[in-house]
Amino acid sequence: MTATLLKIFVPFGVIMQIVPVLIWLERKGAAYIQDRRGPNRASIAGVRLGGLIHSLADVVKLIFKEDIWPTQANRLIYALAPFIAMSVACVTFAVIPWAAPLNLSSGTMSLQALDFNTGILFIFAIASIGVYGIMMAGWGSNNKFSLLGGLRASAQMVSYELTLSLSVVGVLMLAGSVELGSIVADQGSEVWTWNLVRQPLGFILFVVAAFAETNRTPFDLAEAEAELVAGYHTEYSSLKFALFFMAEYVNMIIASALMATLFLGGWQVPFAGTEFLRDHASNIFYYGLLAFGLFSILVGGFLALRRTKVPWKDARRFEGKILGIPALVVGIGLIFWQFTQGPVVLGTLGSQATAAILQFSVFLGKILFFCWVFIWVRWTLPRFRYDQLMALGWKVMLPLALINLVVTAVAVLIL
Amino acid sequence: MSGFDILFFVFAGFALVSAMGVVVSPNPVYSALSLVLTLFSVAGLFLLLQAEFLAVVQVLTYAGAILVLFVFIIMLLNLSDFELMEVRMGNLGKALLTLAAVVAFITLAFVVHLTRITGDPAVEGFGDISTLGREIFTHYVIPFEIAGVLLTVSLIGAVMLAKKNLTKE
């Protein structure tokens, strides 16, 4: 019972913590792509964390904004829409495996909240419900811009869902299963057996379709600000807007997690299988902490010794010292502690937990990489025109997905 | 009453209430959204019967694709209340329709009451994807292919009907 609850709430908590980081990454990334500095003003006692505090300020702002109800809106549907968008985005995490299954005395325990036979189909089913949030928001607001945004979103998501599902079928055939756990296990830890290598076309199609499904640029016609103000969430304010905003980022994280799971080996650490990690857990733990200590010393030293170019007249002048000196102390302490103690011998459970944590971190790294690709593309490519979007979806991507499917099927049959 | 029973009554209750909503609600958008809720509840009932694949496919195709198109069309037409009031009929028509509905309902209830579904309990692996796929592509391959051809034909027919002035361009 406790284990189940933990498996539900730990990933959920992690995802919810990634959202503000992603918002920060989006702003900073956009700024540096456009040759600006990005958010760097909000601070707590002089600590700005490179603009991360700005996300915190944003949350406070969104909570305290007035919650505006348009008088002509359909109140029930208007209020339901953001909750549907957000809850649908969150449910999908249940079937994503976070690390290799643990061998406990009571049996194997898979590290996913819901060990579902229909794995990937469950994700598609739930994701296909997400469009209702956008449609209901568009219709319920009783605003022409919102309605157009909602209509665009629904047409787009229904069109690209086909390519999204078809591009995955090749992967499913290779793994011989729709369970995400076995898809990851099938890919193995060698990089060249990952589905990225075995299914390159499928990967490209999946990434493009996932961009369309998450309504991100270049497919963000549902909220094209030049034409539709803000599309389906024009009329939303305060926390209802925040829910849409968060749902967009949560959807991005899901799409990234799926890309990593299906094509980049999920939780597989490159060139290090689960058995290897478990056998060498003590050493990994020892050298991992040493490396972390060294990293902490380097970063702390850099921050503490750096001179600010701007002559701040307030607490910001000491920001480098405030962050750097604790990091230095922690790093030196860790290295000292590790050297005096030597490698700790971890038990079966401890080594499994170490391996699981390492795999979880690697998976998180893959997710964050794809999230960065989302942001990178958003600030690099212009938006499609609507007819281009439909032509791309139906006339280019769908035939390509079908070709990929047939070629993979023949290959699986022959080999 | 076990947890499964409680869940059964929750899902069944939701299915009935929302199915009622489909018929009763005057606004077509509400009707369509109630239908989504009905399909969800029925998917929940399938889950209770261990038919995971059926439940997921129910949500994926009906709620996720077909009804999205329904709602899309309804929102695109954006019917005003005035247009919705257009359908009017005399008392005789109403009476006849009500009578037909009652007769149909009683017949249906009678048929359900008469039918005794018997058979062996579900075998191991019932309802999972591999079993289902094997059955479809071996035992039921001809009906499956015919259904596929039928759907394609209807799709082409719809496109031909919708496409205006095919020869002039």
Coordinates of C-alpha atoms in Angstrom, one line a residue:
Chain A
M1 CA 0.0 0.0 0.0
T2 CA 2.7 2.4 1.0
A3 CA 4.8 1.4 -2.0
T4 CA 1.8 2.0 -4.3
L5 CA 1.2 5.4 -2.8
L6 CA 4.9 6.2 -3.1
K7 CA 5.0 5.1 -6.7
I8 CA 2.1 7.4 -7.4
F9 CA 3.2 10.5 -5.5
V10 CA 7.0 10.5 -6.0
P11 CA 6.9 10.8 -9.9
F12 CA 4.0 13.2 -9.6
G13 CA 6.0 15.4 -7.2
V14 CA 9.1 15.2 -9.4
I15 CA 7.0 16.2 -12.5
M16 CA 5.4 19.1 -10.6
Q17 CA 8.9 20.3 -9.6
I18 CA 10.1 20.1 -13.2
V19 CA 7.4 22.4 -14.4
P20 CA 8.7 25.7 -12.9
V21 CA 12.2 24.7 -14.0
L22 CA 11.0 24.2 -17.5
I23 CA 9.3 27.6 -17.4
W24 CA 12.6 29.1 -16.3
L25 CA 14.4 27.1 -19.0
E26 CA 12.0 28.4 -21.6
R27 CA 12.5 32.0 -20.6
K28 CA 16.2 31.8 -20.3
G29 CA 16.6 29.7 -23.5
A30 CA 14.4 32.1 -25.4
A31 CA 16.4 35.0 -24.1
Y32 CA 19.8 33.6 -25.0
I33 CA 18.5 32.5 -28.5
Q34 CA 17.4 36.1 -29.0
D35 CA 20.6 37.5 -27.6
R36 CA 19.1 38.8 -24.3
R37 CA 19.7 38.1 -20.7
G38 CA 16.2 36.9 -19.8
P39 CA 14.6 37.1 -16.3
N40 CA 17.2 38.2 -13.7
R41 CA 15.4 40.7 -11.4
A42 CA 13.2 38.7 -8.9
S43 CA 15.2 37.9 -5.8
I44 CA 14.9 36.6 -2.3
A45 CA 17.5 38.3 0.0
G46 CA 19.6 38.9 -3.0
V47 CA 19.5 35.4 -4.3
R48 CA 18.2 35.2 -7.8
L49 CA 19.4 31.7 -8.8
G50 CA 19.9 32.9 -12.4
G51 CA 16.2 33.8 -12.7
L52 CA 14.7 30.7 -11.1
I53 CA 13.1 32.9 -8.4
H54 CA 11.2 34.5 -11.2
S55 CA 9.1 31.3 -11.6
L56 CA 8.3 31.5 -7.9
A57 CA 7.2 35.1 -8.2
D58 CA 5.1 34.0 -11.2
V59 CA 3.3 31.4 -9.1
V60 CA 2.5 33.9 -6.4
K61 CA 1.3 36.3 -9.0
L62 CA -1.0 33.8 -10.6
I63 CA -2.5 32.7 -7.3
F64 CA -3.3 36.3 -6.3
K65 CA -4.7 37.5 -9.6
E66 CA -8.4 38.2 -9.8
D67 CA -10.4 35.2 -11.1
I68 CA -12.5 36.7 -13.9
W69 CA -15.6 35.0 -15.1
P70 CA -16.9 36.2 -18.5
T71 CA -20.6 37.1 -18.2
Q72 CA -21.6 35.3 -21.3
A73 CA -19.6 32.2 -20.7
N74 CA -21.1 28.8 -20.1
R75 CA -20.1 28.6 -16.5
L76 CA -20.0 24.8 -16.1
I77 CA -18.0 24.0 -19.2
Y78 CA -15.8 27.1 -18.7
A79 CA -14.9 26.0 -15.2
L80 CA -14.4 22.3 -16.0
A81 CA -12.1 22.8 -19.0
P82 CA -8.8 23.7 -17.2
F83 CA -9.3 20.8 -14.7
I84 CA -9.8 18.3 -17.5
A85 CA -6.7 19.6 -19.3
M86 CA -4.6 19.4 -16.2
S87 CA -5.8 16.1 -14.7
V88 CA -5.6 14.3 -18.1
A89 CA -2.0 15.5 -18.4
C90 CA -1.1 14.1 -15.0
V91 CA -2.8 10.7 -15.2
T92 CA -0.6 9.5 -18.1
F93 CA 2.4 9.2 -15.8
A94 CA 1.0 6.2 -14.2
V95 CA 2.2 3.7 -16.8
I96 CA 5.7 5.1 -17.4
P97 CA 8.4 2.9 -15.9
W98 CA 11.0 4.9 -13.9
A99 CA 13.7 2.3 -13.3
A100 CA 14.3 -1.5 -13.6
P101 CA 12.0 -3.7 -11.5
L102 CA 13.3 -4.4 -8.0
N103 CA 13.8 -7.9 -6.8
L104 CA 12.4 -7.9 -3.3
S105 CA 11.9 -10.9 -1.0
S106 CA 8.2 -10.6 -1.6
G107 CA 8.6 -10.8 -5.4
T108 CA 9.6 -8.3 -8.2
M109 CA 8.2 -4.8 -7.9
S110 CA 8.0 -2.8 -11.1
L111 CA 8.7 0.9 -10.6
Q112 CA 5.6 2.3 -12.3
A113 CA 2.4 3.2 -10.6
L114 CA 0.2 1.1 -12.8
D115 CA 1.6 -2.1 -14.3
F116 CA -1.0 -2.1 -17.1
N117 CA -1.2 -4.8 -19.8
T118 CA -2.1 -2.2 -22.4
G119 CA 0.6 0.3 -21.4
I120 CA 1.1 2.5 -24.4
L121 CA -2.6 2.3 -25.5
F122 CA -3.6 3.7 -22.1
I123 CA -1.4 6.7 -22.7
F124 CA -2.9 7.3 -26.1
A125 CA -6.4 6.8 -24.8
I126 CA -5.9 9.3 -22.0
A127 CA -4.0 11.8 -24.2
S128 CA -6.9 11.7 -26.7
I129 CA -9.2 12.9 -24.0
G130 CA -6.9 16.0 -23.5
V131 CA -8.4 17.6 -26.5
Y132 CA -11.7 18.0 -24.6
G133 CA -10.1 20.4 -22.2
I134 CA -9.1 22.7 -25.1
M135 CA -12.4 22.3 -27.0
M136 CA -14.5 23.0 -23.9
A137 CA -12.4 26.0 -23.0
G138 CA -12.8 27.3 -26.6
W139 CA -16.5 26.8 -26.7
G140 CA -17.4 27.6 -23.1
S141 CA -15.6 31.0 -23.1
N142 CA -18.2 32.2 -25.7
N143 CA -15.5 34.2 -27.5
K144 CA -14.8 34.0 -31.2
F145 CA -11.1 33.8 -30.8
S146 CA -11.4 31.1 -28.2
L147 CA -13.8 29.1 -30.4
L148 CA -11.5 29.3 -33.4
G149 CA -8.6 28.2 -31.2
G150 CA -10.5 25.3 -29.8
L151 CA -11.6 24.2 -33.3
R152 CA -8.1 24.4 -34.7
A153 CA -6.7 22.4 -31.8
S154 CA -9.3 19.6 -32.1
A155 CA -8.8 19.2 -35.8
Q156 CA -5.1 19.3 -35.4
M157 CA -4.9 16.8 -32.6
V158 CA -7.3 14.3 -34.3
S159 CA -5.2 14.5 -37.5
Y160 CA -1.8 14.1 -35.8
E161 CA -3.0 11.4 -33.4
L162 CA -3.0 9.0 -36.4
T163 CA 0.6 9.6 -37.2
L164 CA 1.6 9.5 -33.6
S165 CA 0.0 6.1 -33.0
L166 CA 1.2 4.6 -36.4
S167 CA 4.8 5.7 -35.8
V168 CA 4.9 3.8 -32.6
V169 CA 3.6 0.5 -34.1
G170 CA 7.0 -0.2 -35.5
V171 CA 8.5 -0.1 -32.0
L172 CA 5.7 -2.3 -30.7
M173 CA 6.4 -4.9 -33.4
L174 CA 10.1 -4.9 -32.6
A175 CA 9.4 -5.3 -28.8
G176 CA 6.5 -7.7 -29.4
S177 CA 4.6 -6.0 -26.6
V178 CA 2.7 -2.9 -25.8
E179 CA 3.9 -2.8 -22.2
L180 CA 6.3 0.1 -21.7
G181 CA 8.3 -1.9 -19.2
S182 CA 9.1 -4.6 -21.8
I183 CA 9.7 -2.1 -24.5
V184 CA 12.4 -0.5 -22.4
A185 CA 13.8 -3.9 -21.4
D186 CA 13.8 -5.0 -25.0
Q187 CA 16.0 -2.1 -26.1
G188 CA 18.9 -3.2 -23.8
S189 CA 21.6 -0.9 -22.5
E190 CA 23.8 -0.8 -25.7
V191 CA 23.1 2.5 -27.5
W192 CA 22.9 0.9 -30.9
T193 CA 20.1 -1.4 -30.0
W194 CA 17.9 1.5 -28.9
N195 CA 14.9 2.1 -31.1
L196 CA 16.4 5.4 -32.2
V197 CA 18.8 3.4 -34.3
R198 CA 16.4 0.7 -35.2
Q199 CA 13.5 3.0 -36.1
P200 CA 14.9 6.3 -37.2
L201 CA 12.0 7.3 -39.4
G202 CA 9.5 6.3 -36.7
F203 CA 11.4 8.5 -34.2
I204 CA 11.3 11.6 -36.5
L205 CA 7.6 11.1 -37.2
F206 CA 6.9 10.5 -33.5
V207 CA 8.7 13.7 -32.5
V208 CA 6.9 15.8 -35.1
A209 CA 3.5 14.4 -34.2
A210 CA 4.3 14.9 -30.5
F211 CA 5.0 18.5 -31.1
A212 CA 1.6 18.8 -32.8
E213 CA -0.1 16.9 -30.0
T214 CA 1.3 19.2 -27.4
N215 CA 0.3 22.3 -29.4
R216 CA 3.9 23.6 -29.3
T217 CA 5.4 25.8 -32.0
P218 CA 5.6 25.2 -35.0
F219 CA 2.2 23.7 -34.5
D220 CA 0.7 26.1 -31.9
L221 CA -2.1 27.3 -34.1
A222 CA -4.6 26.9 -31.3
E223 CA -3.1 29.9 -29.5
A224 CA -1.5 31.7 -32.4
E225 CA -1.2 35.1 -30.7
A226 CA -0.9 37.1 -33.9
E227 CA -4.3 35.8 -35.2
L228 CA -6.3 34.6 -32.2
V229 CA -5.1 36.7 -29.2
A230 CA -4.3 33.7 -27.0
G231 CA -6.6 31.1 -28.6
Y232 CA -8.6 28.9 -26.3
H233 CA -7.4 30.4 -23.1
T234 CA -8.0 34.1 -24.0
E235 CA -10.7 34.4 -21.4
Y236 CA -8.9 32.6 -18.6
S237 CA -7.2 34.3 -15.7
S238 CA -5.6 33.5 -12.4
L239 CA -5.3 29.9 -11.4
K240 CA -7.5 28.6 -14.2
F241 CA -5.0 30.1 -16.6
A242 CA -2.2 28.7 -14.5
L243 CA -3.7 25.2 -14.9
F244 CA -3.7 25.5 -18.7
F245 CA -0.1 26.8 -18.5
M246 CA 1.0 24.0 -16.3
A247 CA -0.9 21.4 -18.4
E248 CA 1.1 22.6 -21.5
Y249 CA 4.4 21.9 -19.7
V250 CA 3.2 18.6 -18.1
N251 CA 2.2 17.5 -21.6
M252 CA 5.6 18.4 -22.8
I253 CA 7.2 16.3 -20.1
I254 CA 5.0 13.4 -20.9
A255 CA 5.8 13.7 -24.6
S256 CA 9.5 13.8 -23.7
A257 CA 9.2 10.8 -21.4
L258 CA 7.5 8.9 -24.1
M259 CA 10.2 9.8 -26.6
A260 CA 12.8 8.7 -24.1
T261 CA 11.0 5.5 -23.2
L262 CA 10.1 4.4 -26.7
F263 CA 13.2 5.4 -28.6
L264 CA 16.0 6.2 -26.2
G265 CA 15.9 3.2 -24.0
G266 CA 13.9 4.8 -21.1
W267 CA 15.7 4.2 -17.9
Q268 CA 18.6 2.3 -19.5
V269 CA 21.9 3.7 -18.5
P270 CA 24.1 3.7 -21.7
F271 CA 26.5 0.7 -21.8
A272 CA 25.6 -0.3 -18.2
G273 CA 23.0 -2.9 -17.7
T274 CA 20.9 -3.3 -14.5
E275 CA 23.0 -6.3 -13.3
F276 CA 26.3 -4.4 -13.9
L277 CA 24.9 -1.4 -11.9
R278 CA 23.8 -3.6 -9.1
D279 CA 27.1 -5.4 -8.9
H280 CA 29.1 -2.2 -8.8
A281 CA 26.6 -0.3 -6.6
S282 CA 29.1 0.4 -3.8
N283 CA 31.7 1.8 -6.1
I284 CA 29.1 3.9 -8.0
F285 CA 27.8 5.3 -4.7
Y286 CA 31.4 6.1 -3.6
Y287 CA 32.7 7.7 -6.8
G288 CA 29.3 9.3 -7.5
L289 CA 29.4 11.2 -4.2
L290 CA 33.1 12.1 -4.8
A291 CA 32.3 13.4 -8.2
F292 CA 29.3 15.3 -6.8
G293 CA 31.6 16.8 -4.1
L294 CA 34.2 17.9 -6.7
F295 CA 31.4 19.4 -8.8
S296 CA 30.1 21.3 -5.8
I297 CA 33.6 22.6 -5.0
L298 CA 34.1 23.8 -8.6
V299 CA 30.8 25.5 -8.9
G300 CA 30.9 26.9 -5.4
G301 CA 34.5 28.2 -6.0
F302 CA 33.5 29.8 -9.3
L303 CA 30.5 31.5 -7.7
A304 CA 32.3 32.7 -4.6
L305 CA 35.3 34.0 -6.4
R306 CA 33.5 35.6 -9.3
R307 CA 33.5 39.4 -9.3
T308 CA 30.2 41.0 -10.4
K309 CA 30.5 43.4 -13.3
V310 CA 27.6 45.5 -12.1
P311 CA 28.2 47.6 -9.0
W312 CA 25.0 46.5 -7.2
K313 CA 24.1 48.6 -4.2
D314 CA 22.0 45.9 -2.5
A315 CA 22.1 42.3 -1.3
R316 CA 22.6 41.1 -4.9
R317 CA 26.3 42.0 -4.5
F318 CA 26.7 39.0 -2.2
E319 CA 24.7 36.6 -4.2
G320 CA 27.8 34.7 -5.4
K321 CA 29.1 34.4 -1.8
I322 CA 25.7 33.3 -0.4
L323 CA 25.4 30.5 -2.9
G324 CA 29.0 29.7 -3.4
I325 CA 30.3 29.3 0.1
P326 CA 27.7 26.7 1.3
A327 CA 28.4 24.8 -1.9
L328 CA 32.1 24.8 -1.2
V329 CA 31.6 23.7 2.3
V330 CA 29.2 20.9 1.3
G331 CA 31.6 19.7 -1.4
I332 CA 34.7 19.7 0.9
G333 CA 32.7 18.0 3.6
L334 CA 31.5 15.2 1.2
I335 CA 34.9 14.5 -0.1
F336 CA 36.5 14.5 3.4
W337 CA 33.7 12.1 4.6
Q338 CA 34.1 9.8 1.7
F339 CA 37.9 9.7 1.9
T340 CA 37.9 8.9 5.7
Q341 CA 35.2 6.3 5.4
G342 CA 36.0 4.5 2.2
P343 CA 33.4 2.7 0.0
V344 CA 30.4 1.6 1.9
V345 CA 29.3 -2.0 1.4
L346 CA 25.7 -1.8 0.3
G347 CA 23.3 -4.7 0.9
T348 CA 21.0 -6.2 -1.8
L349 CA 18.3 -3.6 -1.2
G350 CA 20.8 -0.8 -1.0
S351 CA 22.6 -1.7 -4.2
Q352 CA 19.2 -2.1 -6.0
A353 CA 18.1 1.3 -4.7
T354 CA 21.4 2.9 -5.9
A355 CA 20.9 1.4 -9.3
A356 CA 17.3 2.5 -9.4
I357 CA 18.2 6.1 -8.4
L358 CA 20.9 6.2 -11.1
Q359 CA 18.5 4.9 -13.7
F360 CA 15.9 7.3 -12.6
S361 CA 18.4 10.2 -12.9
V362 CA 19.4 9.1 -16.4
F363 CA 15.8 8.9 -17.4
L364 CA 15.2 12.3 -16.0
G365 CA 18.2 13.6 -17.9
K366 CA 16.7 12.2 -21.2
I367 CA 13.4 13.8 -20.4
L368 CA 15.0 17.2 -19.7
F369 CA 17.0 16.9 -23.0
F370 CA 13.8 16.4 -25.0
C371 CA 12.1 19.2 -23.1
W372 CA 15.0 21.4 -24.1
V373 CA 14.5 20.3 -27.8
F374 CA 10.9 21.5 -27.4
I375 CA 12.0 24.9 -26.2
W376 CA 14.8 25.1 -28.8
V377 CA 12.5 24.4 -31.6
R378 CA 9.9 26.9 -30.3
W379 CA 12.3 29.7 -30.5
T380 CA 13.9 28.7 -33.8
L381 CA 11.1 27.8 -36.2
P382 CA 8.2 30.0 -37.3
R383 CA 4.6 28.8 -37.1
F384 CA 3.0 26.8 -39.9
R385 CA 0.0 28.1 -41.8
Y386 CA -3.1 26.1 -41.2
D387 CA -3.3 24.5 -44.7
Q388 CA 0.4 23.6 -44.5
L389 CA -0.2 21.9 -41.2
M390 CA -3.0 19.8 -42.6
A391 CA -1.1 19.0 -45.8
L392 CA 1.9 17.9 -43.8
G393 CA -0.1 15.8 -41.5
W394 CA -2.2 13.9 -44.0
K395 CA -0.1 14.0 -47.2
V396 CA 3.4 13.6 -45.9
M397 CA 3.5 12.2 -42.4
L398 CA 0.7 9.6 -42.6
P399 CA 2.0 7.9 -45.8
L400 CA 5.5 7.9 -44.3
A401 CA 4.2 6.3 -41.1
L402 CA 2.5 3.7 -43.2
I403 CA 5.6 3.0 -45.2
N404 CA 7.6 2.7 -42.0
L405 CA 5.0 0.3 -40.6
V406 CA 5.1 -2.0 -43.7
V407 CA 8.9 -2.0 -43.9
T408 CA 9.2 -2.8 -40.2
A409 CA 6.6 -5.5 -40.5
V410 CA 8.5 -7.2 -43.4
A411 CA 11.8 -6.8 -41.6
V412 CA 10.4 -8.4 -38.4
L413 CA 8.9 -11.2 -40.5
I414 CA 12.1 -12.0 -42.3
L415 CA 14.6 -11.6 -39.5
Chain B
M1 CA -20.2 -5.0 -0.3
S2 CA -16.7 -5.2 -1.7
G3 CA -14.8 -2.4 -3.3
F4 CA -15.6 -3.9 -6.7
D5 CA -19.3 -3.8 -6.0
I6 CA -19.1 -0.1 -5.0
L7 CA -17.1 0.7 -8.1
F8 CA -19.6 -1.2 -10.2
F9 CA -22.5 0.8 -8.8
V10 CA -20.6 4.1 -9.3
F11 CA -19.8 3.4 -12.9
A12 CA -23.2 2.0 -13.7
G13 CA -24.9 4.9 -12.0
F14 CA -22.7 7.4 -13.9
A15 CA -23.4 5.5 -17.2
L16 CA -27.2 5.6 -16.6
V17 CA -27.3 9.3 -15.5
S18 CA -25.1 10.5 -18.3
A19 CA -27.0 8.4 -20.9
M20 CA -30.1 10.1 -19.6
G21 CA -28.3 13.4 -20.0
V22 CA -27.6 12.6 -23.7
V23 CA -31.3 12.4 -24.4
V24 CA -32.7 15.0 -22.1
S25 CA -30.4 17.9 -22.3
P26 CA -31.6 20.6 -24.7
N27 CA -28.1 21.8 -25.7
P28 CA -26.4 19.5 -28.2
V29 CA -22.9 20.2 -26.7
Y30 CA -24.2 18.9 -23.3
S31 CA -25.6 15.9 -25.1
A32 CA -22.3 15.1 -26.8
L33 CA -20.3 15.6 -23.6
S34 CA -22.7 13.4 -21.6
L35 CA -22.1 10.7 -24.2
V36 CA -18.4 11.0 -23.5
L37 CA -19.1 10.5 -19.8
T38 CA -21.3 7.5 -20.7
L39 CA -18.5 5.9 -22.7
F40 CA -16.1 6.5 -19.9
S41 CA -18.3 4.8 -17.4
V42 CA -18.8 1.9 -19.7
A43 CA -15.1 1.7 -20.1
G44 CA -14.9 1.6 -16.3
L45 CA -17.3 -1.4 -16.3
F46 CA -15.1 -3.1 -18.8
L47 CA -12.1 -2.6 -16.6
L48 CA -14.0 -4.2 -13.7
L49 CA -14.6 -7.2 -16.0
Q50 CA -10.8 -7.5 -16.6
A51 CA -11.3 -6.5 -20.2
E52 CA -8.5 -3.9 -20.1
F53 CA -8.0 -3.7 -23.9
L54 CA -11.7 -3.2 -24.6
A55 CA -11.8 -0.4 -22.0
V56 CA -8.8 1.4 -23.4
V57 CA -10.0 1.0 -27.0
Q58 CA -13.5 2.2 -26.0
V59 CA -11.9 5.4 -24.7
L60 CA -9.4 5.7 -27.5
T61 CA -11.7 5.3 -30.5
Y62 CA -15.1 6.5 -29.3
A63 CA -14.4 9.1 -26.7
G64 CA -11.0 10.2 -28.1
A65 CA -11.7 10.2 -31.9
I66 CA -15.4 9.8 -32.9
L67 CA -16.9 12.0 -30.3
V68 CA -14.2 14.7 -30.7
L69 CA -15.5 14.9 -34.3
F70 CA -19.1 15.1 -33.1
V71 CA -18.3 17.9 -30.7
F72 CA -16.2 19.6 -33.3
I73 CA -19.2 19.6 -35.8
I74 CA -21.6 20.8 -33.1
M75 CA -19.3 23.6 -32.1
L76 CA -18.6 24.6 -35.7
L77 CA -22.3 24.8 -36.5
N78 CA -22.7 26.8 -33.3
L79 CA -26.5 26.3 -33.3
S80 CA -28.4 29.1 -31.5
D81 CA -31.3 28.3 -29.2
F82 CA -33.7 29.6 -31.8
E83 CA -32.6 27.1 -34.4
L84 CA -32.8 24.3 -31.9
M85 CA -36.5 25.1 -31.2
E86 CA -37.3 24.6 -34.9
V87 CA -38.4 21.0 -34.6
R88 CA -42.1 21.2 -33.7
M89 CA -44.8 18.7 -34.1
G90 CA -48.4 18.2 -33.2
N91 CA -49.7 16.3 -30.2
L92 CA -50.5 13.3 -32.3
G93 CA -46.9 13.0 -33.5
K94 CA -45.7 13.3 -30.0
A95 CA -48.1 10.7 -28.7
L96 CA -47.1 8.3 -31.5
L97 CA -43.4 8.8 -30.9
T98 CA -43.8 8.3 -27.1
L99 CA -45.8 5.1 -27.7
A100 CA -43.2 3.8 -30.1
A101 CA -40.4 4.5 -27.6
V102 CA -42.3 2.7 -24.8
V103 CA -43.0 -0.3 -27.0
A104 CA -39.3 -0.4 -28.0
F105 CA -38.2 -0.2 -24.4
I106 CA -40.6 -2.9 -23.2
T107 CA -39.5 -5.2 -26.0
L108 CA -35.9 -4.6 -25.2
A109 CA -36.4 -5.3 -21.5
F110 CA -38.3 -8.5 -22.4
V111 CA -35.5 -9.7 -24.7
V112 CA -32.8 -9.0 -22.0
H113 CA -34.9 -10.7 -19.4
L114 CA -35.4 -13.8 -21.7
T115 CA -31.7 -14.0 -22.7
R116 CA -29.7 -16.2 -20.4
I117 CA -26.1 -15.7 -21.2
T118 CA -24.3 -19.0 -20.4
G119 CA -20.9 -20.3 -21.2
D120 CA -17.6 -21.2 -19.8
P121 CA -15.9 -18.7 -17.5
A122 CA -13.3 -16.6 -19.3
V123 CA -10.0 -18.4 -20.0
E124 CA -6.6 -17.4 -18.9
G125 CA -5.4 -14.3 -20.8
F126 CA -8.9 -13.4 -21.8
G127 CA -9.1 -9.9 -23.2
D128 CA -5.4 -9.2 -23.6
I129 CA -4.0 -7.9 -26.8
S130 CA -2.2 -11.0 -28.1
T131 CA -5.2 -13.3 -27.6
L132 CA -7.5 -10.8 -29.3
G133 CA -5.1 -10.2 -32.2
R134 CA -4.7 -13.9 -32.8
E135 CA -8.4 -14.4 -32.8
I136 CA -9.0 -11.5 -35.2
F137 CA -6.4 -12.6 -37.6
T138 CA -7.1 -16.3 -37.6
H139 CA -10.7 -17.1 -36.6
Y140 CA -12.4 -13.9 -37.6
V141 CA -10.2 -12.7 -40.4
I142 CA -12.9 -12.5 -43.1
P143 CA -15.4 -10.5 -41.1
F144 CA -12.5 -8.3 -40.0
E145 CA -11.4 -7.6 -43.6
I146 CA -15.0 -7.0 -44.7
A147 CA -15.5 -4.5 -41.9
G148 CA -12.3 -2.8 -43.1
V149 CA -13.4 -2.6 -46.7
L150 CA -16.8 -1.3 -45.6
L151 CA -15.2 1.5 -43.6
T152 CA -13.0 2.5 -46.5
V153 CA -15.9 2.5 -48.9
S154 CA -17.9 4.7 -46.6
L155 CA -14.9 7.1 -46.2
I156 CA -14.5 7.4 -49.9
G157 CA -18.2 7.9 -50.3
A158 CA -18.1 10.7 -47.8
V159 CA -15.2 12.4 -49.5
M160 CA -16.9 12.2 -52.9
L161 CA -20.1 13.7 -51.5
A162 CA -18.3 16.5 -49.7
K163 CA -16.0 17.4 -52.7
K164 CA -17.9 19.8 -54.9
N165 CA -17.4 20.3 -58.7
L166 CA -14.9 17.5 -59.0
T167 CA -15.0 17.6 -62.8
K168 CA -14.8 21.4 -63.3
E169 CA -11.5 21.8 -61.5

